[in-house]
Coordinates of C-alpha atoms and ligand atoms in Angstrom, one line a residue:
M1144 CA 139.5 10.5 111.4
S1145 CA 141.0 12.8 114.0
E1146 CA 140.7 16.5 113.6
D1147 CA 144.5 16.7 112.8
D1148 CA 144.1 14.4 109.8
L1149 CA 141.2 16.3 108.2
D1150 CA 142.0 17.2 104.7
L1151 CA 140.3 20.6 104.1
R1152 CA 140.7 20.3 100.4
S1153 CA 138.5 17.2 100.3
L1154 CA 135.5 19.1 101.6
S1155 CA 132.8 20.7 99.5
D1156 CA 132.5 24.5 99.8
E1157 CA 129.6 24.2 102.2
E1158 CA 131.4 21.7 104.4
L1159 CA 134.6 23.7 104.3
V1160 CA 132.8 26.9 105.4
E1161 CA 131.2 25.0 108.3
Q1162 CA 134.6 23.5 109.2
M1163 CA 136.1 27.0 109.2
H1164 CA 133.4 28.2 111.6
D1165 CA 134.4 25.3 113.9
D1166 CA 138.1 26.1 113.4
L1167 CA 137.5 29.8 114.2
Y1168 CA 135.6 28.7 117.3
D1169 CA 138.6 26.6 118.3
G1170 CA 141.1 29.3 117.4
L1171 CA 143.0 27.3 114.8
K1172 CA 144.9 29.9 113.0
D1173 CA 146.7 27.7 110.4
E1174 CA 143.5 25.9 109.5
I1175 CA 141.7 29.3 109.0
V1176 CA 144.5 30.5 106.7
E1177 CA 144.4 27.3 104.7
G1178 CA 140.6 27.5 104.5
V1179 CA 140.8 31.0 103.1
E1180 CA 143.4 30.0 100.6
I1181 CA 141.3 27.1 99.4
L1182 CA 138.1 29.2 99.0
L1183 CA 140.1 31.8 97.0
E1184 CA 141.6 29.1 94.8
R1185 CA 138.0 27.9 94.2
G1186 CA 137.1 31.3 92.8
W1187 CA 135.3 32.8 95.8
T1188 CA 135.6 36.6 96.0
P1189 CA 137.6 37.9 98.9
Y1190 CA 134.4 39.7 100.1
R1191 CA 132.4 36.4 100.1
V1192 CA 135.2 34.6 102.0
L1193 CA 135.3 37.4 104.6
T1194 CA 131.5 37.6 105.2
E1195 CA 130.5 33.9 104.9
A1196 CA 133.5 32.1 106.4
L1197 CA 135.1 34.6 108.8
V1198 CA 132.5 37.2 110.0
E1199 CA 129.8 34.5 110.3
G1200 CA 132.2 32.4 112.3
M1201 CA 133.0 35.2 114.6
R1202 CA 129.3 35.9 115.1
I1203 CA 128.9 32.4 116.4
V1204 CA 131.9 32.9 118.8
G1205 CA 130.2 36.1 120.0
I1206 CA 127.0 34.3 120.9
D1207 CA 128.8 31.7 123.1
F1208 CA 131.0 34.4 124.6
R1209 CA 127.9 36.3 125.6
D1210 CA 126.3 33.1 127.0
G1211 CA 129.4 32.3 129.2
I1212 CA 130.3 29.2 127.2
L1213 CA 133.5 30.7 125.8
F1214 CA 135.9 32.9 127.9
V1215 CA 138.4 35.6 127.1
P1216 CA 141.5 33.4 126.4
E1217 CA 139.5 31.3 124.0
V1218 CA 137.9 34.3 122.2
L1219 CA 141.4 35.8 121.9
L1220 CA 142.5 32.7 120.0
S1221 CA 139.5 33.0 117.8
A1222 CA 140.3 36.7 117.2
N1223 CA 143.9 35.9 116.2
A1224 CA 142.7 33.2 113.8
M1225 CA 140.2 35.7 112.3
K1226 CA 143.0 38.3 112.0
A1227 CA 145.3 35.8 110.2
G1228 CA 142.5 35.1 107.7
M1229 CA 141.8 38.8 107.3
G1230 CA 145.5 39.4 106.7
L1231 CA 145.3 37.3 103.5
L1232 CA 142.2 39.1 102.2
R1233 CA 143.3 42.7 103.0
P1234 CA 145.6 43.1 99.9
L1235 CA 143.0 41.5 97.7
L1236 CA 140.2 43.8 98.9
A1237 CA 142.4 46.9 98.5
E1238 CA 143.4 46.0 94.9
T1239 CA 141.0 48.4 93.2
G1240 CA 143.5 50.5 91.3
A1241 CA 140.9 53.3 91.5
P1242 CA 141.9 56.9 92.3
K1243 CA 141.6 57.7 96.0
V1244 CA 138.1 58.9 96.8
G1245 CA 138.8 60.3 100.2
K1246 CA 140.9 59.9 103.4
M1247 CA 139.7 58.5 106.7
I1248 CA 141.4 58.2 110.1
I1249 CA 139.9 55.5 112.3
G1250 CA 140.6 54.2 115.7
T1251 CA 139.0 52.3 118.6
V1252 CA 138.3 54.7 121.5
K1253 CA 140.0 54.9 124.9
G1254 CA 139.5 51.9 127.2
D1255 CA 138.5 49.6 124.3
I1256 CA 140.8 47.0 122.7
H1257 CA 138.4 45.4 120.3
D1258 CA 139.7 45.9 116.8
I1259 CA 138.4 43.2 114.5
G1260 CA 135.4 45.3 113.3
K1261 CA 137.5 48.4 112.9
N1262 CA 140.0 46.4 110.9
L1263 CA 137.2 45.1 108.7
V1264 CA 135.9 48.6 108.1
S1265 CA 139.5 49.8 107.2
M1266 CA 139.8 46.9 104.7
M1267 CA 136.5 47.6 103.1
M1268 CA 137.2 51.3 102.9
E1269 CA 140.6 50.7 101.3
G1270 CA 138.9 48.3 98.9
A1271 CA 136.5 51.1 98.0
G1272 CA 139.4 53.4 97.2
F1273 CA 139.7 55.4 100.4
E1274 CA 143.1 56.1 102.0
V1275 CA 142.8 54.8 105.6
I1276 CA 145.0 55.8 108.5
D1277 CA 144.5 53.3 111.3
L1278 CA 145.1 54.7 114.8
G1279 CA 144.7 51.3 116.4
I1280 CA 143.0 50.6 119.8
N1281 CA 142.6 52.4 123.1
N1282 CA 142.8 55.9 121.6
P1283 CA 142.5 59.0 123.9
V1284 CA 141.1 62.1 122.4
E1285 CA 144.6 63.6 121.9
N1286 CA 145.4 60.8 119.4
Y1287 CA 142.4 61.7 117.3
L1288 CA 143.2 65.4 117.4
A1289 CA 146.8 64.9 116.5
A1290 CA 145.9 62.6 113.6
I1291 CA 143.3 65.1 112.3
E1292 CA 145.9 67.8 112.3
E1293 CA 148.6 65.6 110.7
H1294 CA 146.5 63.9 108.1
Q1295 CA 143.7 66.4 107.4
P1296 CA 141.2 63.5 106.6
D1297 CA 137.8 63.9 105.1
I1298 CA 136.4 61.4 107.7
V1299 CA 137.0 60.8 111.4
G1300 CA 135.9 57.2 112.2
M1301 CA 135.5 55.8 115.7
S1302 CA 134.8 52.3 116.9
A1303 CA 133.6 51.1 120.3
L1304 CA 132.4 47.6 121.3
L1305 CA 131.7 48.2 125.0
T1306 CA 128.7 50.1 126.5
T1307 CA 131.3 51.5 128.9
T1308 CA 133.5 53.0 126.2
M1309 CA 131.0 54.2 123.6
P1310 CA 130.3 57.4 125.5
Y1311 CA 133.9 58.4 124.9
M1312 CA 133.0 59.1 121.3
K1313 CA 131.2 62.2 122.5
V1314 CA 134.4 63.3 124.3
V1315 CA 136.1 63.3 121.0
I1316 CA 133.3 65.1 119.2
D1317 CA 133.1 67.7 122.0
A1318 CA 136.8 68.3 121.8
M1319 CA 136.5 68.9 118.1
I1320 CA 133.7 71.4 118.7
E1321 CA 135.8 73.1 121.3
K1322 CA 138.6 73.5 118.9
G1323 CA 136.2 74.9 116.3
I1324 CA 137.0 72.1 113.8
R1325 CA 134.0 69.9 114.1
D1326 CA 132.3 71.0 110.9
K1327 CA 135.3 70.6 108.8
Y1328 CA 135.1 66.8 109.1
I1329 CA 132.7 64.0 108.6
V1330 CA 132.4 62.0 111.8
M1331 CA 131.3 58.4 111.5
V1332 CA 130.9 56.0 114.4
G1333 CA 130.3 52.2 114.6
G1334 CA 130.4 49.2 116.9
A1335 CA 128.0 46.5 118.1
P1336 CA 126.4 48.3 121.0
L1337 CA 125.7 51.6 119.1
N1338 CA 122.6 52.5 117.3
E1339 CA 121.2 55.3 115.1
E1340 CA 119.8 57.2 118.1
F1341 CA 123.1 57.1 119.9
G1342 CA 125.0 58.4 116.8
Q1343 CA 122.6 61.3 116.6
A1344 CA 122.7 62.0 120.3
I1345 CA 126.5 62.4 120.4
G1346 CA 126.5 64.6 117.2
A1347 CA 128.0 62.1 114.7
D1348 CA 127.2 62.5 111.0
A1349 CA 126.6 58.8 110.6
Y1350 CA 126.1 55.6 112.6
C1351 CA 127.4 52.7 110.6
R1352 CA 125.8 49.2 111.3
D1353 CA 128.6 47.3 109.4
A1354 CA 131.5 47.7 107.1
A1355 CA 129.5 47.7 103.9
V1356 CA 127.1 50.4 105.2
T1357 CA 130.2 52.4 106.3
V1358 CA 131.5 52.4 102.7
E1359 CA 128.2 53.4 101.2
M1360 CA 127.7 56.2 103.8
A1361 CA 131.2 57.4 103.4
K1362 CA 130.8 57.7 99.6
D1363 CA 127.5 59.5 100.0
L1364 CA 128.7 61.9 102.7
I1365 CA 131.8 62.8 100.7
A1366 CA 129.7 63.4 97.6
R1367 CA 127.4 65.7 99.6
K1368 CA 130.4 67.5 101.1
H1369 CA 131.9 68.1 97.6
N1370 CA 128.5 69.4 96.4
Q1371 CA 128.2 71.8 99.3
L1372 CA 131.7 73.1 98.6
A1373 CA 131.0 73.5 94.9
R1374 CA 127.8 75.5 95.7
G1375 CA 129.7 77.6 98.2
A1376 CA 132.5 78.3 95.8
Ligands
B1M1125 CO1 134.8 41.4 124.0 N1 133.0 41.9 124.5 N2 135.4 41.9 125.8 N3 136.5 40.7 123.5 N4 134.0 40.7 122.5 C1 132.0 41.9 123.4 C2 132.0 43.2 122.7 C3 130.7 41.6 124.2 C4 129.4 42.1 123.5 C5 130.6 40.1 124.4 C6 129.4 39.7 125.2 O1 129.4 39.7 126.4 N5 128.4 39.3 124.5 C7 131.0 42.2 125.6 C8 130.5 43.7 125.7 C9 129.3 43.9 126.6 C10 128.9 45.3 126.7 O2 129.6 46.2 126.7 N6 127.6 45.4 126.7 C11 132.5 42.1 125.6 C12 133.2 42.2 126.9 C13 132.4 42.3 128.1 C14 134.6 42.1 126.9 C15 135.5 42.2 128.2 C16 135.1 43.3 129.2 C17 135.6 40.8 128.8 C18 136.4 40.7 130.0 O3 137.5 41.1 130.1 N7 135.6 40.2 131.0 C19 136.9 42.6 127.5 C20 137.1 44.1 127.4 C21 138.4 44.5 126.9 C22 138.5 45.9 126.5 O4 138.2 46.3 125.4 N8 138.9 46.8 127.5 C23 136.7 41.9 126.2 C24 137.8 41.4 125.5 C25 137.7 40.7 124.3 C26 138.8 40.0 123.6 C27 140.2 40.6 123.8 C28 138.8 38.6 124.1 C29 138.3 39.9 122.1 C30 138.8 41.1 121.2 C31 139.9 40.8 120.3 C32 140.1 41.8 119.3 O5 139.2 42.6 118.9 N9 141.3 41.9 118.9 C33 136.8 40.1 122.3 C34 135.9 39.8 121.3 C35 136.4 39.1 120.0 C36 134.5 40.0 121.4 C37 133.3 39.6 120.5 C38 133.1 38.1 120.8 C39 133.4 39.8 119.1 C40 133.7 41.2 118.6 C41 134.0 41.1 117.1 O6 135.2 41.1 116.8 N10 133.0 41.0 116.3 C42 132.1 40.5 121.1 C43 130.8 39.9 121.0 C44 129.9 40.6 119.9 O7 130.2 41.7 119.4 N11 128.8 40.0 119.6 C45 132.6 41.0 122.4 C46 133.1 40.8 114.9 C47 133.2 42.1 114.2 C48 133.3 41.9 112.7 O8 132.0 42.8 114.4 O9 133.2 44.4 116.0 O10 130.6 44.5 115.7 P1 132.0 44.3 115.1 O11 132.2 45.3 113.9 C49 131.3 45.5 112.9 C50 130.2 46.6 113.2 O12 130.0 46.8 114.6 C51 130.8 47.8 112.5 O13 131.4 47.3 111.3 C52 132.1 46.1 111.7 C53 132.2 45.2 110.6 O14 131.0 44.8 109.9 N12 131.8 48.7 113.1 C54 132.1 49.9 112.6 C55 132.6 48.5 114.2 N13 133.4 49.5 114.4 C56 133.1 50.4 113.5 C57 133.6 51.7 113.3 C58 133.1 52.4 112.2 C59 132.1 51.9 111.4 C60 131.5 50.7 111.6 O15 133.6 53.7 112.0 C61 133.2 54.5 111.0

């Protein structure tokens, strides 16, 4: 049977997830959307579809990109397929009905156009009841400062996927210090090349390994901030 004839519905859950990893690798957007729909129909939670079918598939793409087996145009197709799948899950993850627990602005820093991880963080934060203002990609410091002023968030989030762009996070934090507003906001950073040590070195409040950790840390830091305010009042 050719790839075109493959009936995704005839596959078991395990086979379907494996097929979706292949389809993501091949950048097959329609097949990814169909796979997501099938898994949801079979009762999978949106979070499980996201992590087991999409994020895991993208991890495999990342390995072959690193090893020079896949190149930018192919990875771009994979990224588009991933985004199409995420588009279906976004409203489901955001459907909590809970009162807003806080507000976050988030953007990928200047020089960097990677946005899948940032989008995932936004989705999970929305799902946890945060209001998220997404600044998109390639953000110069001015964008962060303008968004802070306009939206008065609790959290300023930054994403960087390149070793060459991650130092720009410090530019943003330093600009906040210079304006005397650094301590008013919780600064959280994330992205594959970062680590705890880097987060501390640039003066962030938290380095977040993944989207789930971001949600937990955000809740924790907001609670601490509220406690501090209550004590100071
Ligand atoms: Co890029 N790329 N890429 N790429 N790309 C990497 C990052 C790379 C590691 C691949 C590799 O060589 N192994 C490498 C960086 C090497 C380095 O700096 N040391 C790399 C390179 C070199 C490049 C180019 C320079 C390639 C070129 O042109 N020659 C170029 C740069 C473009 C630019 O930004 N100026 C480039 C381009 C691209 C594409 C456009 C093709 C595409 C991006 C499409 C898109 O995002 N719309 C792409 C992709 C897809 C990748 C990989 C394969 C996958 C990234 C991804 O989406 N991961 C990546 C390899 C890798 O990371 N292993 C790679 C899935 C995502 C869910 O994970 O983004 O880590 P991640 O996000 C996680 C956590 O990090 C965390 O939570 C997320 C969810 O759990 N997190 C946050 C992320 N941001 C956060 C912010 C927070 C909190 C947590 O704020 C509070």
